XYZ file of C-alpha atoms in Angstrom:
285
model
C -108.305 70.910 -62.966
C -112.008 70.207 -62.511
C -113.602 67.136 -61.105
C -115.208 66.625 -64.503
C -111.832 65.469 -65.837
C -111.954 62.305 -63.750
C -113.018 58.999 -65.233
C -116.654 59.349 -66.278
C -119.225 56.947 -64.764
C -121.284 57.411 -67.957
C -118.403 56.176 -70.115
C -117.750 53.292 -67.727
C -121.373 52.226 -68.061
C -121.261 52.657 -71.846
C -118.378 50.177 -71.885
C -120.573 47.709 -69.998
C -123.251 48.036 -72.696
C -120.679 47.667 -75.483
C -119.278 44.555 -73.803
C -122.801 43.118 -73.518
C -123.342 43.719 -77.230
C -120.012 42.028 -78.058
C -120.928 39.004 -75.938
C -124.137 38.489 -77.903
C -122.998 38.437 -81.503
C -121.918 42.095 -81.841
C -124.907 43.257 -83.935
C -124.534 46.598 -85.690
C -126.142 49.766 -84.435
C -128.433 49.724 -87.459
C -129.564 46.156 -86.699
C -130.259 47.064 -83.069
C -132.205 50.138 -84.137
C -134.320 48.138 -86.586
C -135.046 45.500 -83.940
C -136.210 48.093 -81.412
C -138.679 49.348 -83.996
C -140.058 45.887 -84.638
C -140.352 45.057 -80.930
C -141.924 48.311 -79.743
C -145.567 48.487 -80.835
C -147.577 51.578 -79.920
C -148.399 51.534 -76.219
C -146.031 48.643 -75.555
C -143.059 48.435 -73.223
C -139.773 49.757 -74.541
C -139.047 52.349 -77.177
C -137.572 52.816 -80.617
C -133.871 53.692 -80.667
C -132.461 55.387 -83.749
C -129.052 54.311 -85.054
C -127.518 57.524 -83.725
C -129.031 56.949 -80.309
C -127.685 53.390 -80.169
C -124.239 54.677 -81.063
C -124.486 57.358 -78.388
C -125.523 54.833 -75.757
C -122.460 52.685 -76.445
C -120.127 55.706 -76.663
C -121.359 57.362 -73.470
C -121.815 60.751 -75.129
C -124.819 61.852 -73.036
C -124.554 63.703 -69.727
C -126.206 60.897 -67.740
C -126.492 57.131 -68.260
C -129.385 56.044 -70.522
C -132.792 55.534 -68.930
C -134.000 52.143 -67.738
C -136.428 52.065 -70.676
C -133.564 52.527 -73.148
C -131.559 49.778 -71.445
C -134.516 47.405 -71.654
C -135.045 48.170 -75.359
C -131.305 47.770 -76.026
C -131.091 44.360 -74.325
C -134.352 43.094 -75.812
C -133.208 43.995 -79.331
C -129.817 42.303 -78.917
C -131.324 39.087 -77.542
C -133.919 39.081 -80.319
C -131.192 39.413 -82.959
C -129.257 36.571 -81.345
C -132.332 34.298 -81.326
C -135.239 35.660 -83.431
C -137.414 32.639 -82.655
C -137.399 33.220 -78.890
C -140.238 35.061 -77.189
C -139.489 38.738 -76.448
C -138.085 39.231 -72.966
C -139.748 41.184 -70.157
C -138.331 43.837 -67.834
C -137.664 41.148 -65.217
C -135.102 39.400 -67.433
C -131.833 38.925 -65.446
C -129.742 40.794 -68.037
C -132.067 43.804 -67.879
C -132.126 43.791 -64.074
C -128.335 43.527 -63.865
C -127.641 46.332 -66.338
C -130.274 48.581 -64.775
C -128.625 48.056 -61.380
C -125.278 49.059 -62.910
C -126.990 52.075 -64.422
C -128.292 53.108 -60.984
C -124.764 52.925 -59.573
C -123.368 54.901 -62.515
C -126.018 57.600 -62.073
C -125.243 57.837 -58.349
C -121.525 58.238 -59.091
C -122.333 60.869 -61.716
C -124.446 62.827 -59.233
C -121.713 62.655 -56.602
C -119.179 63.834 -59.169
C -121.330 66.837 -60.071
C -121.670 67.752 -56.388
C -117.918 67.366 -55.839
C -117.051 69.522 -58.847
C -119.295 72.345 -57.697
C -118.071 72.322 -54.095
C -114.426 71.864 -55.058
C -114.719 74.966 -57.227
C -116.055 76.888 -54.224
C -113.111 75.722 -52.099
C -110.538 76.615 -54.746
C -112.096 80.020 -55.357
C -111.731 80.715 -51.637
C -107.945 80.265 -51.829
C -107.228 81.425 -55.373
C -105.308 84.477 -54.105
C -103.869 82.909 -50.933
C -100.228 81.832 -51.158
C -99.541 80.812 -47.579
C -101.319 78.067 -45.687
C -101.965 74.341 -45.335
C -104.656 71.917 -46.410
C -105.774 68.385 -45.591
C -107.717 65.862 -47.667
C -110.003 63.458 -45.803
C -111.358 60.087 -46.921
C -114.920 58.811 -46.747
C -114.211 57.265 -43.330
C -112.706 60.491 -41.992
C -109.099 59.315 -42.224
C -106.499 61.848 -43.351
C -105.280 61.087 -46.872
C -102.856 63.966 -47.346
C -101.585 67.125 -45.653
C -99.910 69.763 -47.795
C -98.759 73.383 -47.706
C -98.001 76.307 -49.978
C -95.664 79.277 -49.630
C -94.733 80.280 -53.174
C -97.835 79.681 -55.276
C -101.594 79.786 -54.914
C -102.913 77.278 -52.409
C -105.508 76.373 -55.051
C -102.708 75.218 -57.376
C -101.235 73.018 -54.638
C -104.609 71.392 -54.000
C -105.064 70.869 -57.731
C -101.669 69.161 -57.916
C -102.590 66.839 -55.040
C -105.829 65.935 -56.833
C -104.205 65.373 -60.219
C -106.116 62.646 -62.114
C -102.828 60.853 -62.845
C -101.787 60.741 -59.187
C -100.674 57.326 -57.981
C -101.055 58.359 -54.344
C -104.576 59.748 -53.957
C -107.765 58.355 -55.461
C -109.755 61.535 -56.022
C -113.091 59.763 -55.788
C -112.282 58.792 -52.202
C -111.736 62.417 -51.088
C -114.784 63.494 -49.093
C -113.630 66.734 -47.460
C -110.985 69.455 -47.731
C -109.851 71.407 -44.673
C -107.977 74.711 -45.087
C -105.732 76.668 -42.705
C -105.002 80.054 -44.260
C -102.165 82.449 -43.374
C -102.748 85.361 -45.778
C -100.877 87.879 -43.599
C -97.513 86.223 -44.292
C -97.188 87.600 -47.823
C -94.241 89.920 -47.029
C -93.036 88.158 -43.878
C -89.414 86.881 -44.133
C -90.289 84.003 -41.761
C -93.243 82.877 -43.890
C -91.576 79.668 -45.132
C -90.650 78.541 -41.616
C -94.060 79.488 -40.188
C -95.999 77.483 -42.787
C -93.623 74.515 -42.482
C -94.102 74.554 -38.699
C -97.878 74.602 -39.129
C -97.721 71.629 -41.492
C -95.569 69.678 -39.019
C -98.014 70.453 -36.213
C -100.962 69.233 -38.292
C -99.108 66.028 -39.159
C -98.249 65.393 -35.498
C -101.861 66.077 -34.522
C -103.037 63.519 -37.087
C -100.544 60.930 -35.845
C -101.677 61.392 -32.245
C -105.316 60.976 -33.262
C -104.773 57.798 -35.273
C -101.754 56.050 -33.739
C -102.328 53.030 -31.447
C -101.855 53.563 -27.716
C -98.786 51.309 -27.733
C -96.941 53.758 -29.986
C -95.378 56.367 -27.740
C -95.315 59.718 -29.463
C -93.954 62.968 -28.029
C -96.637 65.150 -26.512
C -98.020 68.002 -28.565
C -96.683 71.331 -27.372
C -99.367 73.718 -26.152
C -97.633 76.548 -28.014
C -97.819 74.585 -31.267
C -101.552 73.964 -30.891
C -102.252 77.595 -30.043
C -100.462 78.672 -33.222
C -102.846 76.694 -35.433
C -105.324 79.154 -37.014
C -109.028 78.469 -37.305
C -109.782 76.233 -40.244
C -112.575 75.915 -42.761
C -113.916 72.580 -44.002
C -115.412 72.117 -47.482
C -117.457 68.898 -47.924
C -117.208 67.315 -51.366
C -120.060 64.915 -50.607
C -123.390 66.076 -49.206
C -123.545 65.784 -45.429
C -126.400 63.256 -45.346
C -124.633 60.842 -47.686
C -121.309 61.308 -45.902
C -122.883 60.653 -42.482
C -124.583 57.493 -43.760
C -121.333 56.218 -45.289
C -119.335 56.868 -42.130
C -121.941 55.202 -39.922
C -121.936 52.159 -42.204
C -118.139 52.007 -42.167
C -118.066 52.276 -38.349
C -120.624 49.466 -38.040
C -118.590 47.336 -40.447
C -115.374 48.007 -38.523
C -117.057 47.115 -35.226
C -118.383 43.867 -36.697
C -114.955 42.923 -38.070
C -113.331 43.701 -34.717
C -115.871 41.523 -32.927
C -115.196 38.645 -35.307
C -111.441 39.060 -34.900
C -111.773 38.994 -31.111
C -113.845 35.821 -31.328
C -111.275 34.108 -33.537
C -108.473 35.206 -31.215
C -110.316 33.851 -28.159
C -110.956 30.470 -29.808
C -107.337 30.219 -30.981
C -106.031 31.105 -27.543
C -108.285 28.476 -26.003
C -106.965 25.780 -28.355
C -103.353 26.585 -27.531
C -104.066 26.382 -23.802
C -105.205 22.755 -24.092
C -102.657 20.354 -25.545
C -103.794 16.983 -27.045
C -102.138 14.929 -24.262
C -103.932 16.663 -21.442
C -102.166 17.754 -18.339
C -99.332 19.201 -20.389
C -98.116 22.702 -19.608
C -99.762 25.546 -21.422
C -97.967 27.134 -24.360
C -95.482 29.637 -23.109
C -95.123 27.978 -19.704
Protein backbone atom coordinates (compact mmCIF):
# COMPACT_ATOMS: atom_id res chain seq x y z
CA UNK A 1 0.00 0.00 0.00
CA UNK A 2 1.21 3.52 -0.76
CA UNK A 3 0.06 6.72 0.79
CA UNK A 4 -1.14 7.75 -2.65
CA UNK A 5 -4.07 5.35 -2.26
CA UNK A 6 -5.62 7.49 0.46
CA UNK A 7 -8.44 9.89 -0.29
CA UNK A 8 -7.08 12.54 -2.65
CA UNK A 9 -7.23 16.21 -1.56
CA UNK A 10 -7.38 17.12 -5.28
CA UNK A 11 -10.53 15.04 -5.77
CA UNK A 12 -12.05 16.44 -2.58
CA UNK A 13 -11.50 19.96 -3.90
CA UNK A 14 -12.86 18.99 -7.33
CA UNK A 15 -16.07 17.93 -5.59
CA UNK A 16 -16.27 21.38 -4.01
CA UNK A 17 -16.06 22.97 -7.47
CA UNK A 18 -18.65 20.57 -8.89
CA UNK A 19 -20.99 21.36 -5.99
CA UNK A 20 -20.51 25.09 -6.61
CA UNK A 21 -21.42 24.59 -10.27
CA UNK A 22 -24.54 22.60 -9.29
CA UNK A 23 -25.62 25.33 -6.87
CA UNK A 24 -25.53 27.93 -9.64
CA UNK A 25 -27.62 26.41 -12.39
CA UNK A 26 -25.32 23.50 -13.35
CA UNK A 27 -24.05 25.00 -16.64
CA UNK A 28 -22.32 22.61 -19.02
CA UNK A 29 -18.57 22.45 -19.41
CA UNK A 30 -18.95 23.86 -22.92
CA UNK A 31 -20.97 26.84 -21.63
CA UNK A 32 -18.38 27.54 -18.94
CA UNK A 33 -15.58 27.32 -21.49
CA UNK A 34 -17.33 29.73 -23.85
CA UNK A 35 -17.97 32.19 -21.01
CA UNK A 36 -14.31 32.19 -19.96
CA UNK A 37 -13.40 33.13 -23.51
CA UNK A 38 -15.84 36.01 -23.58
CA UNK A 39 -14.75 37.33 -20.18
CA UNK A 40 -10.99 37.09 -20.64
CA UNK A 41 -9.78 39.82 -23.00
CA UNK A 42 -6.07 39.99 -23.82
CA UNK A 43 -4.15 41.32 -20.84
CA UNK A 44 -7.16 41.02 -18.55
CA UNK A 45 -7.56 39.06 -15.33
CA UNK A 46 -8.48 35.41 -15.67
CA UNK A 47 -7.88 32.98 -18.49
CA UNK A 48 -9.64 30.93 -21.12
CA UNK A 49 -10.54 27.39 -20.06
CA UNK A 50 -11.13 24.79 -22.76
CA UNK A 51 -14.00 22.33 -22.35
CA UNK A 52 -11.52 19.56 -21.54
CA UNK A 53 -9.85 21.70 -18.91
CA UNK A 54 -13.18 22.51 -17.26
CA UNK A 55 -14.01 18.82 -17.15
CA UNK A 56 -10.61 18.04 -15.66
CA UNK A 57 -11.03 20.70 -12.98
CA UNK A 58 -14.34 19.19 -11.84
CA UNK A 59 -13.02 15.61 -12.05
CA UNK A 60 -9.79 16.28 -10.16
CA UNK A 61 -7.63 14.57 -12.78
CA UNK A 62 -4.57 16.82 -12.35
CA UNK A 63 -1.77 16.16 -9.86
CA UNK A 64 -2.43 19.37 -7.90
CA UNK A 65 -5.53 21.53 -7.38
CA UNK A 66 -6.15 24.13 -10.12
CA UNK A 67 -4.41 27.49 -9.82
CA UNK A 68 -6.07 30.51 -8.23
CA UNK A 69 -6.39 32.06 -11.70
CA UNK A 70 -8.31 29.03 -12.96
CA UNK A 71 -10.60 29.13 -9.93
CA UNK A 72 -11.32 32.81 -10.51
CA UNK A 73 -12.11 32.21 -14.20
CA UNK A 74 -14.30 29.22 -13.30
CA UNK A 75 -16.36 31.15 -10.73
CA UNK A 76 -16.63 34.28 -12.88
CA UNK A 77 -17.93 32.25 -15.83
CA UNK A 78 -20.53 30.42 -13.73
CA UNK A 79 -21.85 33.62 -12.14
CA UNK A 80 -21.96 35.31 -15.54
CA UNK A 81 -24.00 32.42 -16.97
CA UNK A 82 -26.38 32.62 -14.01
CA UNK A 83 -26.87 36.38 -14.47
CA UNK A 84 -25.47 37.70 -17.79
CA UNK A 85 -26.61 41.25 -17.03
CA UNK A 86 -24.51 41.56 -13.86
CA UNK A 87 -21.10 43.22 -13.93
CA UNK A 88 -18.18 40.75 -14.07
CA UNK A 89 -16.87 39.91 -10.62
CA UNK A 90 -13.39 40.72 -9.31
CA UNK A 91 -10.87 38.52 -7.50
CA UNK A 92 -12.14 39.85 -4.17
CA UNK A 93 -15.59 38.29 -4.68
CA UNK A 94 -16.48 36.17 -1.58
CA UNK A 95 -17.02 33.01 -3.65
CA UNK A 96 -13.57 33.35 -5.23
CA UNK A 97 -11.90 34.04 -1.89
CA UNK A 98 -13.63 31.08 -0.23
CA UNK A 99 -12.77 28.59 -2.97
CA UNK A 100 -9.19 29.83 -3.21
CA UNK A 101 -8.82 29.32 0.55
CA UNK A 102 -10.12 25.75 0.13
CA UNK A 103 -7.65 25.30 -2.70
CA UNK A 104 -4.78 26.40 -0.44
CA UNK A 105 -5.81 23.82 2.15
CA UNK A 106 -6.12 21.11 -0.50
CA UNK A 107 -2.66 21.94 -1.87
CA UNK A 108 -1.18 21.80 1.64
CA UNK A 109 -2.76 18.38 2.23
CA UNK A 110 -1.47 17.20 -1.14
CA UNK A 111 2.06 18.32 -0.29
CA UNK A 112 1.91 16.59 3.09
CA UNK A 113 0.65 13.43 1.41
CA UNK A 114 3.56 13.45 -1.05
CA UNK A 115 6.03 13.86 1.82
CA UNK A 116 4.37 11.06 3.79
CA UNK A 117 4.41 8.68 0.83
CA UNK A 118 8.10 9.22 0.20
CA UNK A 119 9.13 8.82 3.84
CA UNK A 120 6.80 5.89 4.47
CA UNK A 121 8.44 4.11 1.54
CA UNK A 122 11.84 4.69 3.15
CA UNK A 123 10.60 3.24 6.45
CA UNK A 124 9.06 0.18 4.80
CA UNK A 125 12.16 -0.45 2.70
CA UNK A 126 14.18 -0.50 5.92
CA UNK A 127 12.13 -3.42 7.27
CA UNK A 128 11.20 -5.24 4.07
CA UNK A 129 13.36 -8.25 5.01
CA UNK A 130 12.89 -8.06 8.80
CA UNK A 131 10.39 -10.54 10.25
CA UNK A 132 10.85 -9.96 13.96
CA UNK A 133 10.25 -6.70 15.77
CA UNK A 134 7.72 -4.11 16.92
CA UNK A 135 6.47 -0.76 15.68
CA UNK A 136 4.50 2.19 17.02
CA UNK A 137 2.42 4.80 15.20
CA UNK A 138 2.29 8.29 16.70
CA UNK A 139 -0.30 11.03 16.19
CA UNK A 140 0.28 14.69 15.41
CA UNK A 141 0.24 15.51 19.13
CA UNK A 142 2.74 12.76 19.94
CA UNK A 143 0.18 10.37 21.40
CA UNK A 144 0.60 6.67 20.62
CA UNK A 145 -2.06 5.47 18.18
CA UNK A 146 -1.01 1.84 17.82
CA UNK A 147 1.69 -0.61 18.87
CA UNK A 148 2.14 -3.77 16.83
CA UNK A 149 4.57 -6.65 16.28
CA UNK A 150 5.58 -9.22 13.71
CA UNK A 151 7.09 -12.69 14.01
CA UNK A 152 5.95 -14.59 10.93
CA UNK A 153 5.87 -12.06 8.11
CA UNK A 154 7.71 -8.95 7.02
CA UNK A 155 7.37 -6.09 9.47
CA UNK A 156 6.60 -3.90 6.44
CA UNK A 157 3.48 -5.99 5.75
CA UNK A 158 2.30 -5.57 9.35
CA UNK A 159 2.72 -1.80 9.14
CA UNK A 160 0.88 -1.78 5.83
CA UNK A 161 -2.00 -3.70 7.41
CA UNK A 162 -2.20 -1.21 10.28
CA UNK A 163 -2.32 1.65 7.77
CA UNK A 164 -4.94 0.03 5.54
CA UNK A 165 -7.12 2.76 3.95
CA UNK A 166 -10.25 0.87 5.03
CA UNK A 167 -9.19 0.69 8.68
CA UNK A 168 -11.84 1.80 11.14
CA UNK A 169 -9.28 2.17 13.92
CA UNK A 170 -6.51 4.41 12.56
CA UNK A 171 -6.92 7.54 10.46
CA UNK A 172 -3.80 7.39 8.32
CA UNK A 173 -3.69 11.14 7.81
CA UNK A 174 -3.24 11.60 11.56
CA UNK A 175 -0.11 9.39 11.70
CA UNK A 176 2.91 11.67 12.03
CA UNK A 177 5.71 9.26 12.96
CA UNK A 178 6.63 5.57 12.90
CA UNK A 179 9.03 4.10 15.46
CA UNK A 180 10.67 0.71 14.82
CA UNK A 181 12.31 -1.79 17.19
CA UNK A 182 14.01 -4.47 15.10
CA UNK A 183 15.10 -7.95 16.24
CA UNK A 184 16.61 -9.43 13.05
CA UNK A 185 18.76 -11.96 14.94
CA UNK A 186 15.72 -13.98 16.04
CA UNK A 187 15.13 -15.58 12.64
CA UNK A 188 16.07 -19.12 13.76
CA UNK A 189 15.53 -18.65 17.49
CA UNK A 190 12.87 -21.00 18.97
CA UNK A 191 11.99 -18.34 21.58
CA UNK A 192 11.43 -15.65 18.93
CA UNK A 193 7.63 -15.52 19.38
CA UNK A 194 7.88 -15.09 23.15
CA UNK A 195 10.70 -12.54 22.89
CA UNK A 196 8.79 -10.30 20.46
CA UNK A 197 5.56 -10.62 22.46
CA UNK A 198 7.45 -9.61 25.62
CA UNK A 199 8.90 -6.58 23.83
CA UNK A 200 5.44 -5.52 22.66
CA UNK A 201 4.06 -5.84 26.20
CA UNK A 202 6.94 -3.76 27.56
CA UNK A 203 6.31 -1.01 24.99
CA UNK A 204 2.60 -0.98 25.84
CA UNK A 205 3.33 -0.73 29.57
CA UNK A 206 5.83 2.06 28.91
CA UNK A 207 3.18 3.97 26.95
CA UNK A 208 0.61 3.50 29.71
CA UNK A 209 3.03 4.80 32.34
CA UNK A 210 3.80 7.86 30.23
CA UNK A 211 0.17 8.77 29.57
CA UNK A 212 -1.83 7.47 32.54
CA UNK A 213 -2.98 9.95 35.23
CA UNK A 214 -1.13 9.90 38.55
CA UNK A 215 -4.23 8.56 40.31
CA UNK A 216 -4.05 5.34 38.29
CA UNK A 217 -1.67 3.03 40.09
CA UNK A 218 0.22 0.90 37.63
CA UNK A 219 2.84 -1.73 38.45
CA UNK A 220 6.37 -0.42 38.18
CA UNK A 221 8.33 -1.15 35.03
CA UNK A 222 10.92 -3.83 35.61
CA UNK A 223 14.49 -2.68 35.01
CA UNK A 224 15.19 -5.95 33.19
CA UNK A 225 12.29 -5.29 30.81
CA UNK A 226 13.55 -1.81 29.95
CA UNK A 227 17.09 -3.03 29.39
CA UNK A 228 15.80 -5.62 26.93
CA UNK A 229 14.28 -2.97 24.67
CA UNK A 230 16.59 -2.50 21.65
CA UNK A 231 17.50 0.89 20.23
CA UNK A 232 14.76 2.21 18.00
CA UNK A 233 14.59 4.27 14.84
CA UNK A 234 11.98 6.95 14.22
CA UNK A 235 10.72 7.85 10.73
CA UNK A 236 8.85 11.19 10.52
CA UNK A 237 5.98 11.25 8.02
CA UNK A 238 5.62 15.02 8.34
CA UNK A 239 8.56 17.40 8.02
CA UNK A 240 10.05 18.32 11.39
CA UNK A 241 9.29 22.05 11.14
CA UNK A 242 5.60 21.48 10.42
CA UNK A 243 5.34 18.78 13.08
CA UNK A 244 6.98 21.01 15.72
CA UNK A 245 4.63 23.90 14.88
CA UNK A 246 1.58 21.63 15.09
CA UNK A 247 2.62 20.16 18.43
CA UNK A 248 3.37 23.58 19.90
CA UNK A 249 -0.04 24.82 18.77
CA UNK A 250 -1.76 21.77 20.24
CA UNK A 251 0.09 22.21 23.56
CA UNK A 252 -0.92 25.88 23.71
CA UNK A 253 -4.53 24.93 22.95
CA UNK A 254 -4.52 22.24 25.63
CA UNK A 255 -3.08 24.66 28.19
CA UNK A 256 -5.73 27.25 27.34
CA UNK A 257 -8.53 24.69 27.66
CA UNK A 258 -7.14 23.49 30.99
CA UNK A 259 -7.01 27.06 32.27
CA UNK A 260 -10.62 27.64 31.25
CA UNK A 261 -11.71 24.38 32.87
CA UNK A 262 -9.97 25.33 36.12
CA UNK A 263 -11.70 28.71 36.08
CA UNK A 264 -15.11 27.13 35.57
CA UNK A 265 -14.42 24.61 38.33
CA UNK A 266 -13.38 27.38 40.75
CA UNK A 267 -16.51 29.44 40.03
CA UNK A 268 -18.76 26.38 40.40
CA UNK A 269 -17.11 25.40 43.66
CA UNK A 270 -17.57 28.94 44.96
CA UNK A 271 -21.29 28.89 44.14
CA UNK A 272 -21.83 25.61 45.96
CA UNK A 273 -20.06 26.94 49.06
CA UNK A 274 -22.58 29.77 49.43
CA UNK A 275 -26.20 28.70 49.78
CA UNK A 276 -29.05 31.20 49.01
CA UNK A 277 -30.17 31.39 52.67
CA UNK A 278 -26.80 32.43 54.00
CA UNK A 279 -25.33 30.91 57.08
CA UNK A 280 -26.28 27.44 55.89
CA UNK A 281 -23.68 24.69 56.01
CA UNK A 282 -21.51 24.22 52.98
CA UNK A 283 -22.29 21.39 50.59
CA UNK A 284 -20.82 18.21 51.88
CA UNK A 285 -20.80 19.37 55.50
